Short mmCIF file of C-alpha atoms in Angstrom, two decimals:
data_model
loop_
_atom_site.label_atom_id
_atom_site.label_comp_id
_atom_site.label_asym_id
_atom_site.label_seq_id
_atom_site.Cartn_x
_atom_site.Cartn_y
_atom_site.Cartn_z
CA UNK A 21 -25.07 -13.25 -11.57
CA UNK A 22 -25.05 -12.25 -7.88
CA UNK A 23 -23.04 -14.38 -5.60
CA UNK A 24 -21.02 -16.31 -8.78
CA UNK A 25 -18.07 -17.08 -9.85
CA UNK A 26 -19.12 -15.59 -13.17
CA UNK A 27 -19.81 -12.52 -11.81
CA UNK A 28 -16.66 -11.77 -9.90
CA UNK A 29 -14.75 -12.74 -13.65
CA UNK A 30 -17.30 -9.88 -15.26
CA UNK A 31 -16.21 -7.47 -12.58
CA UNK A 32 -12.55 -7.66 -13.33
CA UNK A 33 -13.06 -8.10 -16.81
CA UNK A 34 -15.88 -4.85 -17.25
CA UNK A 35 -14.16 -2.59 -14.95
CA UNK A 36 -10.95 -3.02 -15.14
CA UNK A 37 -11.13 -3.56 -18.47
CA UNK A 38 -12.94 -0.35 -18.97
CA UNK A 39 -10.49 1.63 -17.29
CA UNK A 40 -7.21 0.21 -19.20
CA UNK A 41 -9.31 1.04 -22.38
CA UNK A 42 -9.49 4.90 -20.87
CA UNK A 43 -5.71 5.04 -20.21
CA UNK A 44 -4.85 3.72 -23.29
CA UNK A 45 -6.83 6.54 -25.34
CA UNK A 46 -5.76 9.30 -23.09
CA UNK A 47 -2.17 8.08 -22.68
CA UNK A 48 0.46 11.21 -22.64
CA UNK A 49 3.72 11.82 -21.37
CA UNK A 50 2.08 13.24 -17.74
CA UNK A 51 0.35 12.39 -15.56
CA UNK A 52 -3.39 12.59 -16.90
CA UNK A 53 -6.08 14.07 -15.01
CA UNK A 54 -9.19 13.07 -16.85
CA UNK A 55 -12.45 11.06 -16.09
CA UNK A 56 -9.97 8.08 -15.67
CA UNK A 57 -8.77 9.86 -12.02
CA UNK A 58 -12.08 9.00 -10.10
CA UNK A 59 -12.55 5.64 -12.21
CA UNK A 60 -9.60 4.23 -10.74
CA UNK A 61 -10.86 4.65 -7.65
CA UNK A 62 -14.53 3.32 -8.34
CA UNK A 63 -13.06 0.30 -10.45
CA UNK A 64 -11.88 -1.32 -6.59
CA UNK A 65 -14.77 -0.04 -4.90
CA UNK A 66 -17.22 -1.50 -7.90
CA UNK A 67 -15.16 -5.03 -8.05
CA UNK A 68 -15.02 -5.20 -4.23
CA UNK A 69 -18.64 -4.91 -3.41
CA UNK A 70 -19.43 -7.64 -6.06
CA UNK A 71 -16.78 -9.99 -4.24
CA UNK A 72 -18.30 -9.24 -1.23
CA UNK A 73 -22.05 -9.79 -2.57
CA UNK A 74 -19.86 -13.24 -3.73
CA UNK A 75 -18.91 -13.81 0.05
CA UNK A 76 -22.20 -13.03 0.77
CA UNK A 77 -23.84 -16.09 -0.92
CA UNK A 78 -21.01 -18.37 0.72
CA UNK A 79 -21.82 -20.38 3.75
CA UNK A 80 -20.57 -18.54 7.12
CA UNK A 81 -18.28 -21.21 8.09
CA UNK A 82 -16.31 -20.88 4.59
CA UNK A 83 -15.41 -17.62 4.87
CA UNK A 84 -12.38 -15.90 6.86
CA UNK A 85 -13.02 -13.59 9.63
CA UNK A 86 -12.03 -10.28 7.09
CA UNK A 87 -14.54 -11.89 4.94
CA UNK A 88 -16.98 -11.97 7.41
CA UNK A 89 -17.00 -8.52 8.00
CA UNK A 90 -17.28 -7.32 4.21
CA UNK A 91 -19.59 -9.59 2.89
CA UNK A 92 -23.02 -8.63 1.75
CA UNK A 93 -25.88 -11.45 2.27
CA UNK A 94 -28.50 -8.93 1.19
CA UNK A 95 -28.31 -7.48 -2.79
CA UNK A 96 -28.31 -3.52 -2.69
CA UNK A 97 -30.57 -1.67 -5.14
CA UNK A 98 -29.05 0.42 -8.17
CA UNK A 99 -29.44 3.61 -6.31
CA UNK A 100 -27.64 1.85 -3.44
CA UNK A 101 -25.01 0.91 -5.72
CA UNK A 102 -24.66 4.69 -7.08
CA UNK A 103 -24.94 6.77 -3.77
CA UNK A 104 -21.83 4.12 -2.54
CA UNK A 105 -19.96 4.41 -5.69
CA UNK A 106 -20.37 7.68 -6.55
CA UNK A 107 -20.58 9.15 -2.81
CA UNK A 108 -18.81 12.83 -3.49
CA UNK A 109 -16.04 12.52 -0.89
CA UNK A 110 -15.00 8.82 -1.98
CA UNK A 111 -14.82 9.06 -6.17
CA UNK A 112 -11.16 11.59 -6.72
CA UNK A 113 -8.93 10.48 -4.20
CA UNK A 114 -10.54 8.02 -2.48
CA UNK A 115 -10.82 6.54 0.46
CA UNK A 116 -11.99 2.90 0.09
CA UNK A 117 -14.37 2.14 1.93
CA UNK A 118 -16.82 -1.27 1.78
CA UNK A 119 -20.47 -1.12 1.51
CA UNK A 120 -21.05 -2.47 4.89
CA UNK A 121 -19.18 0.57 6.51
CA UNK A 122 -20.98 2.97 3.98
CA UNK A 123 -24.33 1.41 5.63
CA UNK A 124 -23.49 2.11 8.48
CA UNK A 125 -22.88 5.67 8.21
CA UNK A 126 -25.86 6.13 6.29
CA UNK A 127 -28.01 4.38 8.69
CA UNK A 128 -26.76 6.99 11.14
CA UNK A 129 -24.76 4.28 13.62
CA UNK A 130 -21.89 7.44 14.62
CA UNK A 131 -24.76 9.70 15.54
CA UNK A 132 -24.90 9.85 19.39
CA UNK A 133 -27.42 8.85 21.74
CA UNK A 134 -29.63 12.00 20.38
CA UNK A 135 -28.90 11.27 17.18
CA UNK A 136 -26.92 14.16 16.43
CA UNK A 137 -23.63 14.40 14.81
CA UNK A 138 -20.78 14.34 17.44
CA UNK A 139 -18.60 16.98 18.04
CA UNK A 140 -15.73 14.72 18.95
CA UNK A 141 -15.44 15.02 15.00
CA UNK A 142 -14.47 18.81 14.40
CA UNK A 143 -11.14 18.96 16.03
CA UNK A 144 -9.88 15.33 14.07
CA UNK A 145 -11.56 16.69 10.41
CA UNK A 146 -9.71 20.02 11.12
CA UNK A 147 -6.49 18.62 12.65
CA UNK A 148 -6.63 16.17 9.01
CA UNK A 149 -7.26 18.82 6.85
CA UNK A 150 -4.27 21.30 8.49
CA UNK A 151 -1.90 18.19 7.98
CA UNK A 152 -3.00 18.09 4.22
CA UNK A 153 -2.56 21.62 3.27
CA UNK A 154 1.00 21.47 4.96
CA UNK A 155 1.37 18.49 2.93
CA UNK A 156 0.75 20.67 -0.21
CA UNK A 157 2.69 23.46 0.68
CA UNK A 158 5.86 21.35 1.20
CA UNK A 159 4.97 19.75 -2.25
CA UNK A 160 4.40 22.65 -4.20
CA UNK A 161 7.60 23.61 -2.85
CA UNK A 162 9.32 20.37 -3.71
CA UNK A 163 8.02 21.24 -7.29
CA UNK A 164 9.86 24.36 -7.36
CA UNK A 165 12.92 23.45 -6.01
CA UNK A 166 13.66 20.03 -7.43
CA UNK A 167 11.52 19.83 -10.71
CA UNK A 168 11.22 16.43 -12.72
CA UNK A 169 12.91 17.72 -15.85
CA UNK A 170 16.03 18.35 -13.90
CA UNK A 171 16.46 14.67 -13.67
CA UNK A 172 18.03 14.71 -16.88
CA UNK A 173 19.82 18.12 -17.20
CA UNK A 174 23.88 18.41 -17.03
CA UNK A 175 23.78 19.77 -13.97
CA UNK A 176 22.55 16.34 -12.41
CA UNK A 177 24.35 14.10 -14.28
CA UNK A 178 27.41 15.92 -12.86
CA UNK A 179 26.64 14.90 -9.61
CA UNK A 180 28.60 12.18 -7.81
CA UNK A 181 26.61 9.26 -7.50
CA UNK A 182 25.83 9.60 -3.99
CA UNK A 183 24.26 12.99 -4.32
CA UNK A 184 22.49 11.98 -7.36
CA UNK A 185 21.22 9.18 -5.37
CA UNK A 186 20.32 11.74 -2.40
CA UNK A 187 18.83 14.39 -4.87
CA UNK A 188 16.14 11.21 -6.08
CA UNK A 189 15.61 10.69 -2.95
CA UNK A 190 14.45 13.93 -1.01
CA UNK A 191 12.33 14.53 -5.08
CA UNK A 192 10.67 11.33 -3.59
CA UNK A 193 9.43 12.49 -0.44
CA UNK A 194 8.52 16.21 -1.91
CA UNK A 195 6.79 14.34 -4.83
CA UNK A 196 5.22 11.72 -2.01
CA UNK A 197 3.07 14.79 -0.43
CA UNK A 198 0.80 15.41 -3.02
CA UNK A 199 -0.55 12.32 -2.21
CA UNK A 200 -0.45 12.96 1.29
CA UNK A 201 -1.89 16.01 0.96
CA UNK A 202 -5.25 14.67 -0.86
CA UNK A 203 -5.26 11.67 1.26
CA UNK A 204 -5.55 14.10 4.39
CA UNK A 205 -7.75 16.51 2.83
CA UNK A 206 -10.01 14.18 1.92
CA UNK A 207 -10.09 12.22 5.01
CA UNK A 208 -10.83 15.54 7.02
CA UNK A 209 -14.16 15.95 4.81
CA UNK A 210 -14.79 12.42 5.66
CA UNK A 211 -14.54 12.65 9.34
CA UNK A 212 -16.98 16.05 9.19
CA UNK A 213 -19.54 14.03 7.72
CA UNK A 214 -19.46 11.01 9.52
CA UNK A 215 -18.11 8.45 7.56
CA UNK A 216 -14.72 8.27 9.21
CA UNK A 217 -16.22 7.37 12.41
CA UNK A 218 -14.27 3.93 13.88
CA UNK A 219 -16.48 3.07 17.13
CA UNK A 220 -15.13 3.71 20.27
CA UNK A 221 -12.21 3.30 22.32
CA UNK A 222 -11.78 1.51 25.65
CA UNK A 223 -12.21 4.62 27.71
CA UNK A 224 -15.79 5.34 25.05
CA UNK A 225 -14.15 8.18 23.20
CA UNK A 226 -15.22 8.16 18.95
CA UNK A 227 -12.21 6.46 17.25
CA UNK A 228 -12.20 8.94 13.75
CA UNK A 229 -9.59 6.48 11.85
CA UNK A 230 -12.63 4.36 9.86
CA UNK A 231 -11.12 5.55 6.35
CA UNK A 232 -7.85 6.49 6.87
CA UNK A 233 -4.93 6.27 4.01
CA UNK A 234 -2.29 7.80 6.02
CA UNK A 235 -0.77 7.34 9.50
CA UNK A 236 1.19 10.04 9.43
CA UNK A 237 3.83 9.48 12.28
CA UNK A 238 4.45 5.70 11.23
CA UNK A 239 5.24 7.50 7.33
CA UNK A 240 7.30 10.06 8.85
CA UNK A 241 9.31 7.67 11.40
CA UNK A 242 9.11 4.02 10.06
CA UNK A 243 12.19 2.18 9.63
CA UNK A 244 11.15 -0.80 7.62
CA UNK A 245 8.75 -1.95 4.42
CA UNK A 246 6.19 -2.79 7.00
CA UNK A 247 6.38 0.43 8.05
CA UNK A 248 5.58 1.83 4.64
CA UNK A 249 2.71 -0.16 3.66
CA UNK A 250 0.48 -0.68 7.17
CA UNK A 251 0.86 3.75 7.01
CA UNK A 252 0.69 4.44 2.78
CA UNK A 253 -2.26 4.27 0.96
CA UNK A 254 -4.13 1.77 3.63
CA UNK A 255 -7.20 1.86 1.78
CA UNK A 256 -5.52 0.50 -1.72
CA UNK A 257 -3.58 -1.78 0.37
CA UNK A 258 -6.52 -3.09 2.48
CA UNK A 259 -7.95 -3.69 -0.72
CA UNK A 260 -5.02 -5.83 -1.93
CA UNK A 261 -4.86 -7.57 1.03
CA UNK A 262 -8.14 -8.98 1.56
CA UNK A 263 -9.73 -9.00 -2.04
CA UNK A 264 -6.63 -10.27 -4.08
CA UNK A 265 -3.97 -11.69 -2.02
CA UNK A 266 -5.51 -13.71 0.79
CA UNK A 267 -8.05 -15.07 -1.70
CA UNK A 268 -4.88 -16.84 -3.58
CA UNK A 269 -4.40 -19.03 -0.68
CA UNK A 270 -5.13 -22.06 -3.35
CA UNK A 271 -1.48 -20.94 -4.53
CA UNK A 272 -0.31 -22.23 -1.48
CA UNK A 273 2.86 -20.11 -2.41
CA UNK A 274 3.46 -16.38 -0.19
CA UNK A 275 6.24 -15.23 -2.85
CA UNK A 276 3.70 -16.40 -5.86
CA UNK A 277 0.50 -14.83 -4.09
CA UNK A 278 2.78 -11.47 -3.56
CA UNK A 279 4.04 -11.59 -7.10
CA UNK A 280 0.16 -11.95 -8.31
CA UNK A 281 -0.93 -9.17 -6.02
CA UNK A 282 1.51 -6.80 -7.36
CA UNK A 283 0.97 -7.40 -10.44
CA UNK A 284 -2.97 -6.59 -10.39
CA UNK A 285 -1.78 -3.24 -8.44
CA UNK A 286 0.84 -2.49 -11.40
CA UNK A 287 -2.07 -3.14 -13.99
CA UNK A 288 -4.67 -0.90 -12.18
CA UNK A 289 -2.24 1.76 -12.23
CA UNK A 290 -1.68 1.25 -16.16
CA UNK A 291 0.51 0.15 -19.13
CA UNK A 292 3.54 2.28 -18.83
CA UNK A 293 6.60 0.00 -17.87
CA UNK A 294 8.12 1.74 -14.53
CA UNK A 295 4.68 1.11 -13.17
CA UNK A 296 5.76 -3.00 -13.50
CA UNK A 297 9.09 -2.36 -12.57
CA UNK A 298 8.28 -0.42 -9.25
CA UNK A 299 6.12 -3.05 -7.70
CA UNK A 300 8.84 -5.19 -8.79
CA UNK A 301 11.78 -3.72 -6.92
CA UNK A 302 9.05 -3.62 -3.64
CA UNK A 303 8.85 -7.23 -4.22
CA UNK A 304 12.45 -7.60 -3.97
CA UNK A 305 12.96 -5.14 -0.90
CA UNK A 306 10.28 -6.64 1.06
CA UNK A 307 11.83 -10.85 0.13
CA UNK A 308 14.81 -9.10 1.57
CA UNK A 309 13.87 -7.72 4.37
CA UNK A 310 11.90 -10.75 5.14
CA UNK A 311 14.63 -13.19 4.47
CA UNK A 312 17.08 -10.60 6.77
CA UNK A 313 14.45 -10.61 10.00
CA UNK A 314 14.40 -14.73 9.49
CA UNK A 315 18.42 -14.53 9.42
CA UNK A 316 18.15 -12.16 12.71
CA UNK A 317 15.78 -14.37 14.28
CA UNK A 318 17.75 -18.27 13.90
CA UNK A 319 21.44 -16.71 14.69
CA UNK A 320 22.43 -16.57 18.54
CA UNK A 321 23.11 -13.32 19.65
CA UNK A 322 21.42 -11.31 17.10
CA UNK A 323 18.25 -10.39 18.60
CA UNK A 324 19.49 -9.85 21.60
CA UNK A 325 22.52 -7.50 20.64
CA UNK A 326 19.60 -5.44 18.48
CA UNK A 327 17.40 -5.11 21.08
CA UNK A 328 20.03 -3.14 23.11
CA UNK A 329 18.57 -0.17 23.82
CA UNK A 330 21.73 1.24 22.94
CA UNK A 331 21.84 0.04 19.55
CA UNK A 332 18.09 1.30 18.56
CA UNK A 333 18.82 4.61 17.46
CA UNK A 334 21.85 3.44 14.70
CA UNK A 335 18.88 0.13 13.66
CA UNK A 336 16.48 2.95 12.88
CA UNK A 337 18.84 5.45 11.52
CA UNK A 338 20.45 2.03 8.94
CA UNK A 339 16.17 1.25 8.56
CA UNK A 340 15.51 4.41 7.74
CA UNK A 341 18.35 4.81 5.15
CA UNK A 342 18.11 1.82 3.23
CA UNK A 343 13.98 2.16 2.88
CA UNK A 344 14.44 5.90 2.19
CA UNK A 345 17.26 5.37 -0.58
CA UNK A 346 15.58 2.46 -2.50
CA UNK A 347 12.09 3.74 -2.33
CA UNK A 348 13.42 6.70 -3.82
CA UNK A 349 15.18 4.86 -6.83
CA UNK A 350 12.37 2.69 -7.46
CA UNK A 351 10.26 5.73 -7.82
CA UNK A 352 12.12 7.37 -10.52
CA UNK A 353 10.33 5.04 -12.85
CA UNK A 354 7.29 5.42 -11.21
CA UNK A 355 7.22 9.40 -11.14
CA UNK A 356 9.10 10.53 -13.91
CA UNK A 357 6.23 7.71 -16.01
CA UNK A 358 7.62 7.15 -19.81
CA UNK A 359 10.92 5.83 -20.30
CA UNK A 360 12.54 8.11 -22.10
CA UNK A 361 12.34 10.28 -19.05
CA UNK A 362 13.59 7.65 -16.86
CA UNK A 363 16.01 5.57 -18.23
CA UNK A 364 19.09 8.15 -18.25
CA UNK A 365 18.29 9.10 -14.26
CA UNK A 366 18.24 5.27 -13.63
CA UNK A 367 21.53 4.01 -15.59
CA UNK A 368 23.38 7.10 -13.62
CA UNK A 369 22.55 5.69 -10.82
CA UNK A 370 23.64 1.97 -12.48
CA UNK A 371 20.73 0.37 -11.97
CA UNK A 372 21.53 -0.03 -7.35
CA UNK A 373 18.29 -1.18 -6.80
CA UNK A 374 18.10 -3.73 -9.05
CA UNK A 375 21.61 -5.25 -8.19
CA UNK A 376 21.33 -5.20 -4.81
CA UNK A 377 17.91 -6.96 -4.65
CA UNK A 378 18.16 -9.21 -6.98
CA UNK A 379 21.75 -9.83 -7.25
CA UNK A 380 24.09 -8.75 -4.29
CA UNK A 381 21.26 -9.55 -1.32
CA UNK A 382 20.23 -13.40 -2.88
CA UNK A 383 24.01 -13.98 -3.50
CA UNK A 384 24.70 -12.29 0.18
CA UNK A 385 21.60 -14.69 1.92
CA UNK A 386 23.12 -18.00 0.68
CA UNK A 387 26.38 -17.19 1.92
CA UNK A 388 24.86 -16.20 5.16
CA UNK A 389 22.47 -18.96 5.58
CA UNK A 390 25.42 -21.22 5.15
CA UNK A 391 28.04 -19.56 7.35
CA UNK A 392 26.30 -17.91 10.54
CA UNK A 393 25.56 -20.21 13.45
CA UNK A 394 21.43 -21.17 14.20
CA UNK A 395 20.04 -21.49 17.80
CA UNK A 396 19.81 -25.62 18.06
CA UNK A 397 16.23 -27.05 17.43
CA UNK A 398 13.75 -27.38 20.63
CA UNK A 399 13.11 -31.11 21.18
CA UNK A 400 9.15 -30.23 19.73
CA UNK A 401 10.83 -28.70 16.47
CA UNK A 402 13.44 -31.83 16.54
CA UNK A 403 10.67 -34.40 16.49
CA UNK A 404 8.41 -32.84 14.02
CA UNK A 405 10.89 -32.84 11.46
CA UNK A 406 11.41 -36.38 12.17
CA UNK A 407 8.01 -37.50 11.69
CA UNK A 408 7.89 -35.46 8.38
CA UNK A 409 10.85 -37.19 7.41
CA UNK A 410 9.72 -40.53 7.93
CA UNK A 411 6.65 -39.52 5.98
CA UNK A 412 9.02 -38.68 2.92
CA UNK A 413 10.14 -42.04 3.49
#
């Protein structure tokens, strides 16, 4: 079924469906580490090269330029298909990674002009791996000091609610390391054997960034959502991007596209409910945030007054607070996984994210859209929406 719409239905439908059958009969109340770890992983990689073998039997000029990189015009053998699937330092943790870039490492394109290794790569794969284990040390830490059953002890619930709200949030970051940790790890391995290698730079220096799931400084000091998803998990969310969400363009609906994309992710990551109600809070912080930089952008004033270089230290203090705060409510039902572990952490906190996304912030926007002042329309922008209003007409 190469290169049909039948076969990129079978993908979803075999793989995915395989691994939902393996959560569901090795459900518990923690999180599980069985053969279902490295399947979740394989499931993208497996339904992304068949999309791009789909791509592949598309004519050139129908294809976006991300497709055009990705796709696959010639059909790989099974033992291709097993050394890229089950390639030892891409099956526990990841990274994703597309068979075109796993062809080219293994047709040697990083090796230099002898055809040896570089040993630009030593110093990144060490520098990667360094990061990770002081990823792990912090979280193993974390562990200790703030475990998960605390969440709903007397001693928490006796908190005010700001320092309950505080307390979930530094638990986030700790808990976030782990996964930082085996992100870095494993991308230092990568790097050592070659298939991290990114071309060169301007000046001709190896670029070691070709599979990388964190950006460590943008995680650390990023102010906004954008922030938080071009640095977290970039090989998931590369895969989100180009496989699932830009191929709903026939939507012709962002918000519904978004909704459809997160809801795929949610699914991959299983059935319990917090998983659904994560993605569903980042839904609502990113509308937000988008619907606040619009706001920013048509009142006079605004931009300019932020761009003050004065004021930049008190936007990314504010940034840095609000994604910091919510992120680390949303992950309580992420994190702590059933609901009976959940539930009581969330309702002492009263449920802030939800109400301020989806109740305070749309109620907030209207009022806003209808009382701040708008730069006037450029004569272009004033006689487009003339001729689109004579075409209502």
């Amino acid at each position: 079924m190469r290169g049909t719409d039948a076969s990129v239905y079978a993908a979803h439908g075999l793989f995915l469906g395989h691994l939902l059958f393996g959560y569901w009969h090795h459900e518990t109340d923690t999180y599980d580490i069985t053969w279902t770890t490295p399947f979740c992983i394989m499931t993208l990689r497996f339904i992304g090269l068949v999309m791009d073998i789909y791509d592949g039997a598309q004519k050139p000029e129908s294809l976006k330029p991300d497709q055009k990189l990705t796709a696959i015009t010639d059909k790989p053998s099974l033992m291709e298909i097993a050394a890229f699937g089950l390639f030892f330092q891409g099956t526990l943790v990841g990274p994703q990674f597309t068979l075109s870039k796993f062809r080219s490492f293994v047709n040697g394109d990083w090796l230099d002009s002898e055809g040896k290794p570089p040993k630009s790569a030593f110093m990144p794969s060490i520098g990667r791996f360094l990061a990770g284990c002081t990823y792990m040390v912090l979280h193993q830490w974390g562990q200790f000091w703030i475990p998960d059953k605390w969440f709903n002890s007397d001693a928490f619930y006796g908190l005010s609610f700001f320092w309950r709200w505080s307390w979930v949030t530094l638990w986030f970051r700790l808990t976030m390391y782990k996964y930082c940790a085996m992100w870095l790890i494993t991308e230092g391995a990568s790097i050592l054997s070659g298939l991290g290698h990114n071309g060169k730079d301007k000046e001709g220096n190896d670029k070691w960034d070709g599979v990388r799931d964190l950006h460590i400084i943008k995680w650390e000091t990023g102010h906004d959502y954008n922030s938080v998803v071009e640095s977290f998990n970039c090989g998931t969310n590369t895969f989100a991007k180009n496989h699932i969400h830009r191929r709903l363009r026939w939507l012709n609906n962002k918000l519904a596209s978004h909704v459809v994309t997160l809801s795929y992710l949610a699914i991959w990551h299983g059935y319990h409910l917090g998983y659904f109600l994560l993605f569903g809070v980042e839904l609502g912080c990113v509308q937000a945030q988008n619907q606040l930089y619009a706001l920013i952008k048509r009142t006079p004033g605004w931009s300019e007054a932020i761009a003050q270089p004065i004021a930049r230290p008190f936007i990314w203090l504010f940034g840095k607070i609000v994604i910091s705060y919510s992120m680390g409510f949303a992950f309580l039902m992420f994190g702590l996984i059933k609901t009976k572990y959940w539930i009581g952490p969330v309702k002492s906190l009263y449920f802030i994210g939800f109400f301020i996304y989806f109740v305070f912030w749309p109620i907030l926007h209207i009022v806003l859209l209808r009382v701040l002042p708008r730069h006037p329309k450029r004569p272009e922008e004033a006689a487009k929406t003339t001729v689109e209003t004579k075409k209502e007409l």
